Short mmCIF file of C-alpha atoms in Angstrom, two decimals:
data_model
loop_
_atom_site.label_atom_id
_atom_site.label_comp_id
_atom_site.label_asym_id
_atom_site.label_seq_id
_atom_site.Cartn_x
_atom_site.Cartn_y
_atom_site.Cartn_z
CA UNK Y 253 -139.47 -92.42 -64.34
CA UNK Y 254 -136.54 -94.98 -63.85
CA UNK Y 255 -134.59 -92.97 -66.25
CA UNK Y 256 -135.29 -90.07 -64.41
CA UNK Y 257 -134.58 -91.39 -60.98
CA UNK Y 258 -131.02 -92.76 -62.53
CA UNK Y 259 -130.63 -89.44 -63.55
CA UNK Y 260 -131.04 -87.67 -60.66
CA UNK Y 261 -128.78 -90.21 -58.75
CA UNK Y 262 -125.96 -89.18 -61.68
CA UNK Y 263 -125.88 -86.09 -61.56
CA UNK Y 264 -125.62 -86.22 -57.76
CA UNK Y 265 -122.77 -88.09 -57.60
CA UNK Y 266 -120.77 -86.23 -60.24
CA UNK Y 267 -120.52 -88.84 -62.87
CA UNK Y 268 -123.08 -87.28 -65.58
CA UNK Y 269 -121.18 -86.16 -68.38
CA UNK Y 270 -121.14 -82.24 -68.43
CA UNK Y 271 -118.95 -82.36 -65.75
CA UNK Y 272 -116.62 -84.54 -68.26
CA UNK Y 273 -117.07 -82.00 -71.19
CA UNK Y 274 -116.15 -79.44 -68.88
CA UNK Y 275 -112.89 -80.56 -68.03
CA UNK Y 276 -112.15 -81.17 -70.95
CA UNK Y 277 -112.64 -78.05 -72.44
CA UNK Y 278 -111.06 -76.12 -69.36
CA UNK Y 279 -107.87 -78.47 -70.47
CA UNK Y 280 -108.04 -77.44 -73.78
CA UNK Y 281 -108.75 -73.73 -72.85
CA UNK Y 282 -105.83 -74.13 -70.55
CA UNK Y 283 -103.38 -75.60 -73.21
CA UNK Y 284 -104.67 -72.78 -75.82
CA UNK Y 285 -104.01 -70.15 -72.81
CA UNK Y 286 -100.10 -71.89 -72.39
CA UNK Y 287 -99.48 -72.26 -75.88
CA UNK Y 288 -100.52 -68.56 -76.45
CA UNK Y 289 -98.24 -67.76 -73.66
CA UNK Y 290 -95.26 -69.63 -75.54
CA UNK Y 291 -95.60 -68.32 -78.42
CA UNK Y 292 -95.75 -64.44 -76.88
CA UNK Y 293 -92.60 -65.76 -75.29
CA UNK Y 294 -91.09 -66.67 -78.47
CA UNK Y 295 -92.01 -63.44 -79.87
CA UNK Y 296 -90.11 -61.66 -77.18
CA UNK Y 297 -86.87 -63.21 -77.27
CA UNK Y 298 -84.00 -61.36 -79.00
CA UNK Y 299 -84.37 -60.97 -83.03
CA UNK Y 300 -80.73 -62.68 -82.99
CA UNK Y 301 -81.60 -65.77 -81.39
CA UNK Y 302 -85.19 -66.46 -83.40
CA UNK Y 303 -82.73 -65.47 -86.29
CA UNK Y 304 -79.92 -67.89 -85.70
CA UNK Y 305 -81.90 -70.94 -85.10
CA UNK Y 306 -83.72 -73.39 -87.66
CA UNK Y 307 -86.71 -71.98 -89.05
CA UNK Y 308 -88.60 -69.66 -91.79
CA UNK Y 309 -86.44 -66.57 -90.55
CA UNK Y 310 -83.09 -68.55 -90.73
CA UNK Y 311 -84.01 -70.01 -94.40
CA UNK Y 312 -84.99 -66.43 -95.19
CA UNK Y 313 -81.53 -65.15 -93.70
CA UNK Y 314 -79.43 -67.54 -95.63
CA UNK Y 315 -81.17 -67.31 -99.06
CA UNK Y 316 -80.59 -63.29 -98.59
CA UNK Y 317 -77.02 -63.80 -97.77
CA UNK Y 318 -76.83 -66.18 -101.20
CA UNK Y 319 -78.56 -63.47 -103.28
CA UNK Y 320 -76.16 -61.06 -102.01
CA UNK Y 321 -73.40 -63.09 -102.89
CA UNK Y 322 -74.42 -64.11 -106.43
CA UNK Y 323 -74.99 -60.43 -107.22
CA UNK Y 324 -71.56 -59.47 -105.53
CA UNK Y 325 -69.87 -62.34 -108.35
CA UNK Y 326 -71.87 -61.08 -111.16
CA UNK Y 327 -71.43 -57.50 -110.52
CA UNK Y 328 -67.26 -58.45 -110.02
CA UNK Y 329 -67.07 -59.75 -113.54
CA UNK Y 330 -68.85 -56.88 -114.90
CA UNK Y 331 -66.28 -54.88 -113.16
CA UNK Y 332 -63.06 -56.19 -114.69
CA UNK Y 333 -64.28 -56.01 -117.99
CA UNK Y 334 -66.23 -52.11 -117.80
CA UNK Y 335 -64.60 -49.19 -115.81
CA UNK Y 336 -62.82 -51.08 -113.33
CA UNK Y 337 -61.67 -47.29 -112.04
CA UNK Y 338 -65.52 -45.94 -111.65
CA UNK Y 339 -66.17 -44.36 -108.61
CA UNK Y 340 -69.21 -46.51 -108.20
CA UNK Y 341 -68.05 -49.51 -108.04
CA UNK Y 342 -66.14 -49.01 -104.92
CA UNK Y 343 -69.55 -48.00 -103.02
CA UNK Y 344 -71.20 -50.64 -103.86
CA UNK Y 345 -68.14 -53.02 -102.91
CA UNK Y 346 -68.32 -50.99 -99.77
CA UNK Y 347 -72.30 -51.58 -99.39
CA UNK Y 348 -71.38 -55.38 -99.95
CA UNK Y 349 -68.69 -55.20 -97.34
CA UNK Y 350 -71.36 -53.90 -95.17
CA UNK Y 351 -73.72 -56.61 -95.06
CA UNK Y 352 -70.88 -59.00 -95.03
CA UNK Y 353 -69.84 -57.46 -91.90
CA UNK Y 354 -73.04 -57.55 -90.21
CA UNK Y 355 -73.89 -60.90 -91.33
CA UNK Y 356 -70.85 -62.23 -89.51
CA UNK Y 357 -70.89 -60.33 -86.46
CA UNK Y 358 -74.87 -61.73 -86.06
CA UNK Y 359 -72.80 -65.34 -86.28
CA UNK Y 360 -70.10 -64.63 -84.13
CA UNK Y 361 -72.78 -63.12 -81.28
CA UNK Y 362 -74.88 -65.81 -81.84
CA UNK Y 363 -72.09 -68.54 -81.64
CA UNK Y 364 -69.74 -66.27 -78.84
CA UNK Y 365 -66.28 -68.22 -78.25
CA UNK Y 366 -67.73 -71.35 -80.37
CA UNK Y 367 -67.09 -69.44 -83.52
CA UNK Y 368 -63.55 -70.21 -83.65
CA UNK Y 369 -64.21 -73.54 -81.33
CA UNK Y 370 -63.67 -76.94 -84.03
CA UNK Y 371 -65.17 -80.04 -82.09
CA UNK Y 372 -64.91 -83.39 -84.08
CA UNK Y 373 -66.64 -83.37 -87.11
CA UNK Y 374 -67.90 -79.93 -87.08
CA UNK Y 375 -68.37 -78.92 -90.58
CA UNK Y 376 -69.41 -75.44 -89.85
CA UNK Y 377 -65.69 -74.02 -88.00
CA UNK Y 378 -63.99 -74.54 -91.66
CA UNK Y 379 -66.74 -72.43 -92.67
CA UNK Y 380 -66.67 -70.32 -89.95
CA UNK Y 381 -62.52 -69.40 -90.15
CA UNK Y 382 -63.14 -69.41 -94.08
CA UNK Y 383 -65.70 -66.36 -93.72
CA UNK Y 384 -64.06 -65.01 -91.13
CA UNK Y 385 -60.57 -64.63 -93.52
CA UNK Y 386 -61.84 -63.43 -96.45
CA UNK Y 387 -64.29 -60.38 -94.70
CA UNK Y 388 -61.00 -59.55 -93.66
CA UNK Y 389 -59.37 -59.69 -96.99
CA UNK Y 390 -61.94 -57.63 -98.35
CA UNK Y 391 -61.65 -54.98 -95.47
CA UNK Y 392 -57.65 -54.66 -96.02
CA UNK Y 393 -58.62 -54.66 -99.70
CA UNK Y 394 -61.59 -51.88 -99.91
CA UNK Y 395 -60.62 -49.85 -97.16
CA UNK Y 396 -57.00 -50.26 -96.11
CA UNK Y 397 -55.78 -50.39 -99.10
CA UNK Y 398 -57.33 -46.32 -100.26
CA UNK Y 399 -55.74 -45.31 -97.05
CA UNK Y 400 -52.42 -46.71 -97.60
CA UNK Y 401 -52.48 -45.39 -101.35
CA UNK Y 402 -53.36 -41.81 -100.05
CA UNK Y 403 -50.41 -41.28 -98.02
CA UNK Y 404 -47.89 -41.33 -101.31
CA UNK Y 405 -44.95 -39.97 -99.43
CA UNK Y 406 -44.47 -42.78 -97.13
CA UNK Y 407 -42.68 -45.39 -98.60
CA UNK Y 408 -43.06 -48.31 -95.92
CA UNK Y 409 -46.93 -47.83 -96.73
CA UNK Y 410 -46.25 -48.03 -100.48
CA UNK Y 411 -44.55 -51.49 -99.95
CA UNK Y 412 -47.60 -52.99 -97.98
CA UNK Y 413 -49.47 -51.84 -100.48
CA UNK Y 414 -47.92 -53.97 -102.67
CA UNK Y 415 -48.46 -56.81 -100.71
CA UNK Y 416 -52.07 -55.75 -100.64
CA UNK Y 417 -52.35 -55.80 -104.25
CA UNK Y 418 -51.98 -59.57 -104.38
CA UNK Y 419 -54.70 -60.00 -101.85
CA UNK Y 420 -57.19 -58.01 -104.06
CA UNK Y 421 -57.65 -61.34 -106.11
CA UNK Y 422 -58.63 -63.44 -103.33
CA UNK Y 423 -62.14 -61.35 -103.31
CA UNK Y 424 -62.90 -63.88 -105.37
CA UNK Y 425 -63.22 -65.72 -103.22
CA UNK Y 426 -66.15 -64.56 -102.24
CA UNK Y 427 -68.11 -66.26 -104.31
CA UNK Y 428 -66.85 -69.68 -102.47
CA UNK Y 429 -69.58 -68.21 -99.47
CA UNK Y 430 -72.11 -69.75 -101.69
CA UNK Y 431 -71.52 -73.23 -100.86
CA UNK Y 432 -72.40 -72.35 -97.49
CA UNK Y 433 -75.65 -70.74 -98.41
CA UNK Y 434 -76.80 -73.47 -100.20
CA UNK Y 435 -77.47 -77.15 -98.92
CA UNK Y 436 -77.07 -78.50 -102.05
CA UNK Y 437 -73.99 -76.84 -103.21
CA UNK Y 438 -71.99 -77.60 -99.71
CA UNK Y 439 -72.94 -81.43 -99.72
CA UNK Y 440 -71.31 -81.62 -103.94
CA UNK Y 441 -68.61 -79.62 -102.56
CA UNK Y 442 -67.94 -82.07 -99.41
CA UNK Y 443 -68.56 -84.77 -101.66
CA UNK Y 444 -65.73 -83.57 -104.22
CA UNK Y 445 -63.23 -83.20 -101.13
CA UNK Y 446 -64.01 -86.52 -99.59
CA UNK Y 447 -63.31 -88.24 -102.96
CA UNK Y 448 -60.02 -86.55 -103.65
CA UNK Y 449 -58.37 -89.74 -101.75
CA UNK Y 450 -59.48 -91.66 -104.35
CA UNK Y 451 -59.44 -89.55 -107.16
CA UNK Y 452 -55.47 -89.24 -107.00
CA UNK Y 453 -55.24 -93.00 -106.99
CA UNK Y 454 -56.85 -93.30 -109.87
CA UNK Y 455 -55.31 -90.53 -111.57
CA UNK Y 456 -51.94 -92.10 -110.52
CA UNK Y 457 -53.25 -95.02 -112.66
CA UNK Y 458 -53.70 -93.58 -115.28
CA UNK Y 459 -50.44 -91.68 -115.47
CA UNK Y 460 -48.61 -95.07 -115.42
CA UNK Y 461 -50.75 -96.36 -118.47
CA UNK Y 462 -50.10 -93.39 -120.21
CA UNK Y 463 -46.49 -93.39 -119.52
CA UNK Y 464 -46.51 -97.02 -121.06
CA UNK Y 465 -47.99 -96.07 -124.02
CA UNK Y 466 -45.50 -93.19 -124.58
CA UNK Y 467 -42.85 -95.05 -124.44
CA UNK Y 468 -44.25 -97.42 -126.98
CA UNK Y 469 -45.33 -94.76 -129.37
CA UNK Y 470 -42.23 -92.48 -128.55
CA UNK Y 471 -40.15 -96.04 -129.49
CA UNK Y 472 -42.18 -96.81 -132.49
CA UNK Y 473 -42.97 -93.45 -133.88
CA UNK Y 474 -40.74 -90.71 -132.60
CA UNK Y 475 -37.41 -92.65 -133.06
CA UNK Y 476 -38.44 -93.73 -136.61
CA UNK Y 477 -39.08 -90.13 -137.60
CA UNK Y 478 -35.69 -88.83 -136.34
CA UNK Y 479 -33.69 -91.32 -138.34
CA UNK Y 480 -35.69 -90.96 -141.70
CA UNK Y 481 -33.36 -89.18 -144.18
CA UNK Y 482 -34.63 -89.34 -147.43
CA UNK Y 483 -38.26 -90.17 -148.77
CA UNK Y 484 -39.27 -93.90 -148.65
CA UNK Y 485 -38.23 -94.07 -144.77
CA UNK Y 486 -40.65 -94.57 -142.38
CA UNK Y 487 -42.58 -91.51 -141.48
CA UNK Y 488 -40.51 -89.63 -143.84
CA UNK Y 489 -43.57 -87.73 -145.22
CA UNK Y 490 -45.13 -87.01 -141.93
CA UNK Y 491 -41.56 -86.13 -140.10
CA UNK Y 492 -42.36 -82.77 -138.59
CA UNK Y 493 -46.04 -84.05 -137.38
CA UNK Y 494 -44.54 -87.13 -136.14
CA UNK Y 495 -41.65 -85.28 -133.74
CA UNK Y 496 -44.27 -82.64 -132.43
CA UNK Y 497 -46.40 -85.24 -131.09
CA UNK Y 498 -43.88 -88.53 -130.56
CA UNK Y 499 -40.61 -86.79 -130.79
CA UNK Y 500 -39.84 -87.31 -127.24
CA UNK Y 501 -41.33 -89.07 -123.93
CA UNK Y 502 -42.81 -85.52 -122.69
CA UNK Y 503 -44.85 -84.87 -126.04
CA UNK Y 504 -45.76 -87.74 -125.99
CA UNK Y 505 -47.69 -87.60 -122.75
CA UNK Y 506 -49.28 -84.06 -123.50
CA UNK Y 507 -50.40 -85.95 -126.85
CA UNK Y 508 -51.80 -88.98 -125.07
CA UNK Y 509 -53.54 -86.47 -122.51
CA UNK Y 510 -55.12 -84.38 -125.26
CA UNK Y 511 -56.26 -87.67 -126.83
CA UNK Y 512 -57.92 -88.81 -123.65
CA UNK Y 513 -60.40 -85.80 -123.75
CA UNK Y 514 -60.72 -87.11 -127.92
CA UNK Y 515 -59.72 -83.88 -129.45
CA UNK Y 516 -58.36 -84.62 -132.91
CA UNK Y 517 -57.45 -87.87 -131.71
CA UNK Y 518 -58.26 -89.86 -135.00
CA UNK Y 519 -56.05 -87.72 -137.12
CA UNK Y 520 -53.54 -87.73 -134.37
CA UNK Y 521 -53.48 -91.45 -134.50
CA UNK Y 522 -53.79 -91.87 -138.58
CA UNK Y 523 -50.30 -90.10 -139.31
CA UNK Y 524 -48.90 -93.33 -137.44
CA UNK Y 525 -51.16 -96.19 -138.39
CA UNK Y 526 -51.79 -95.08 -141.91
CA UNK Y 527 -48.20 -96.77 -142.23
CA UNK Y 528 -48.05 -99.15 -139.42
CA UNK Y 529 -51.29 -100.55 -139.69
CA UNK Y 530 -51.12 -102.77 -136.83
CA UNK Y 531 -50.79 -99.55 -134.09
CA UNK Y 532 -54.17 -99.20 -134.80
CA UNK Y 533 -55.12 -101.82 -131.84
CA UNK Y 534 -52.65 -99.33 -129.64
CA UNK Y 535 -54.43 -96.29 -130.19
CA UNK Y 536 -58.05 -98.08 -130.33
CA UNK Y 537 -56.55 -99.94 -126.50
CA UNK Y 538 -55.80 -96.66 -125.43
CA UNK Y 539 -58.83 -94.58 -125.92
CA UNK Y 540 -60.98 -97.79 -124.91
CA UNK Y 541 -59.30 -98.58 -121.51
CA UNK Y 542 -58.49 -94.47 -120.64
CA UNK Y 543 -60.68 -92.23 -122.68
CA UNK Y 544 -63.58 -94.52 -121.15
CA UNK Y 545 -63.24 -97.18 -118.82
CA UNK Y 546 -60.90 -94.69 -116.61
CA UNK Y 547 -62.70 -91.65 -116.89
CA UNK Y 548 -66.16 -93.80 -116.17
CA UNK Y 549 -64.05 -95.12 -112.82
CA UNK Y 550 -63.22 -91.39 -111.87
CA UNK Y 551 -67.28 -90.51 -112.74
CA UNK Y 552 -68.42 -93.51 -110.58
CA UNK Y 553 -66.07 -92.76 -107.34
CA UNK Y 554 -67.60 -89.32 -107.38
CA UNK Y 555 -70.99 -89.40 -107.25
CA UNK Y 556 -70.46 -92.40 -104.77
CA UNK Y 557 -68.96 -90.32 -102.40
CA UNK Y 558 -71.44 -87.68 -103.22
CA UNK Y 559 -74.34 -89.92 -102.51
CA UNK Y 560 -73.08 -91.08 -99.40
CA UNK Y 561 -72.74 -87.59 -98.76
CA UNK Y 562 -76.44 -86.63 -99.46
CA UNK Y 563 -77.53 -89.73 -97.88
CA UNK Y 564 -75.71 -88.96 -94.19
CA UNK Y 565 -77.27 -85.43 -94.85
CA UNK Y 566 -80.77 -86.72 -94.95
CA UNK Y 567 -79.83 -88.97 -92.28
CA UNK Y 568 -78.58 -86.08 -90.14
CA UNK Y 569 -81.57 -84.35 -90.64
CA UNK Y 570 -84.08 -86.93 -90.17
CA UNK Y 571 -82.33 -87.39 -86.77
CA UNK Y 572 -82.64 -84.02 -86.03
CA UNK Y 573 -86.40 -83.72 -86.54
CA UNK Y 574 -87.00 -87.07 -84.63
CA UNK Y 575 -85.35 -85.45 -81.83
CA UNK Y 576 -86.90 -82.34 -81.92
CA UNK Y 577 -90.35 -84.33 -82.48
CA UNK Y 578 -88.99 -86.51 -79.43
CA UNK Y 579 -88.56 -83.41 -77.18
CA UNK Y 580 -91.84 -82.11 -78.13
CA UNK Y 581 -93.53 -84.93 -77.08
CA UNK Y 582 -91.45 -85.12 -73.82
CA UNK Y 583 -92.70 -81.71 -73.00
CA UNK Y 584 -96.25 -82.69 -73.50
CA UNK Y 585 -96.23 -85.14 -71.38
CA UNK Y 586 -94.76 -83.42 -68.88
CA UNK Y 587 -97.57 -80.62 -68.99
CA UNK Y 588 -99.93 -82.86 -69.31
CA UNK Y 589 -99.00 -84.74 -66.15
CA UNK Y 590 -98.55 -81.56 -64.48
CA UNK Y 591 -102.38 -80.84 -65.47
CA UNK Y 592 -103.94 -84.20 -63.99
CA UNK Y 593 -101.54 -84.23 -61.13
CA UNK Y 594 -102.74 -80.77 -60.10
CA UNK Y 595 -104.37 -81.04 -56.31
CA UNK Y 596 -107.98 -80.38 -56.93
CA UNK Y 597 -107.82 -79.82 -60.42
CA UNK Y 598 -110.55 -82.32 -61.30
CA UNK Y 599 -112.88 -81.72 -58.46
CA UNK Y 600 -112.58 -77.89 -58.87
CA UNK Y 601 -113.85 -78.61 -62.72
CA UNK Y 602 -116.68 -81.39 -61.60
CA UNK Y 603 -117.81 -78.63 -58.69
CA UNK Y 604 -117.84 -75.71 -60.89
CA UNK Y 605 -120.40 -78.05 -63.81
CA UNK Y 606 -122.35 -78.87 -60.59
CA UNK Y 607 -122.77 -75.67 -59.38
CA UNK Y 608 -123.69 -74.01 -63.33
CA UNK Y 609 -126.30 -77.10 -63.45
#
């Protein structure tokens, strides 16, 4: 009976725990009905906005554009080696041209006057003025270019045409569009270009060592050969050998730089210390401190810079989704706060269980 009577006295005061389920569930019901609502928003918005921003559709955009451009490149080389003059070939460069046209004219909606906007550190302008050059290389190139070559008889056109004959090699260039595409492939190639700095130093380095050692072997070697006369003389034997590759300063440089990517460098360096033994330690110095000490430098400076590359990638990116997550959050709250906050929400749900009970 107790239980009963404290029961009773419950449920009249509102504190028995239907009323409590069924708030909750008219919350839930209510954030089901608003994030129904947002995502029927979503799916009304333009197809070029859901197609410019981060997502599935985006990714899916991108890796069509990168298809597209790897056949383009593939279907190029087949071209200047079989029937460059086919018929074909010039509608399906047109088809290409196409969907190169499209694709930037989505980006330059999307993006409006920030196409051609650079702020600090925006990566994606060089990108932008890069596409934006060579869609119109291949328009002067695959359209202009017929036209001009149709009208024979006027001579000013036949000049420009000319002109436009060089450009026809910079389609090429095309297949640059990839890096873009492709995550991976832009952060090597920003990683190549930020280590160029250092890369010249080093090869700067390098070019003085060798230019020591060609002037020792051009001293030792070269001059010895071009004053042997008759057989005995140093080098005598070996005189022809010994001027191509240490006749002079120069050929001596192009020898050293063939022998630092070790073609044919032993028999290179036997003609000279097969009778001057001791040069042996020169040549043995040489391909030691430049064929790998240097050219393990040059290795390590570049995939350091493309590390730190990859690494402020992932950095950017994890900042991005902590923002986004951040934001998502925010708006949560927000609606949730907007939900309890609500005059009479509460006693509207606690009146309704009463009523049903």
């Amino acid at each position: 009976m107790p239980d009963n009577r404290y029961s009773r006295m419950y449920q009249s005061d509102g504190f028995t725990s239907e009323p409590e389920e069924s708030f909750t569930h008219e919350a839930s019901r209510g954030h089901t009905e608003e994030s129904d609502s947002l995502e029927d928003e979503d799916s009304e918005r333009p197809l070029l906005d859901r197609l410019m921003e981060e997502g599935p559709l985006n990714n899916r955009f991108q890796m069509v554009t990168a298809v597209v451009i790897l056949t383009c490149t593939v279907t190029m080389a087949i071209e200047t080696d079989y029937y460059p003059d086919c018929a074909l070939w010039w509608w399906w460069n047109t088809v290409v041209l196409i969907y190169f046209c499209l694709e930037l004219g989505v980006r330059m909606c999307h993006a409006k006057l920030h196409f051609f906007a650079c702020g600090e550190g925006d990566k994606e302008c060089f990108w932008n003025y890069f596409d934006f050059i060579i869609v119109v290389i291949c328009i002067i190139t695959q359209w202009v270019e017929p036209a001009l070559s149709a009208d024979g008889k006027n001579s000013g056109g036949l000049e420009i045409l000319r002109i436009f004959r060089v450009f026809r090699i910079l389609r090429t260039l095309r297949v640059l569009r990839i890096f873009r595409a492709c995550t991976q492939l832009n952060n090597l190639a920003i990683g190549l270009l930020d280590s160029i700095g250092t890369v010249v130093w080093i090869a700067l380095l390098m070019l003085m060592f060798m230019l020591i050692f060609a002037i020792v072997l051009t001293d030792v070697a070269g001059n010895q050969a071009k004053v042997a006369t008759k057989p005995g003389d140093l080098f005598y034997d070996d005189k022809d050998d010994i001027l191509m590759y240490w006749g002079s300063v120069t050929k001596s440089l192009v020898t050293l730089f063939q022998m630092l990517t070790l073609d044919d460098w032993t028999n290179i360096s036997r003609q000279v210390y097969s009778q001057l033994p001791p040069m042996w330690f020169v040549f043995f110095l040489y391909v030691f401190l430049m064929g790998f000490a240097m050219l393990s430098l040059l290795t390590g400076v570049v995939a350091e810079h493309m590390t730190e590359v990859s690494t402020e990638t992932k950095n950017e990116q994890k900042k991005d989704d902590d923002h986004d997550l951040m934001q998502f959050l925010d708006n949560e709250m927000v609606n949730l706060e907007a939900e309890i906050l609500t005059p009479g929400a509460h006693g509207a749900a606690a009146a309704a269980a009463a009523a049903a009970a």
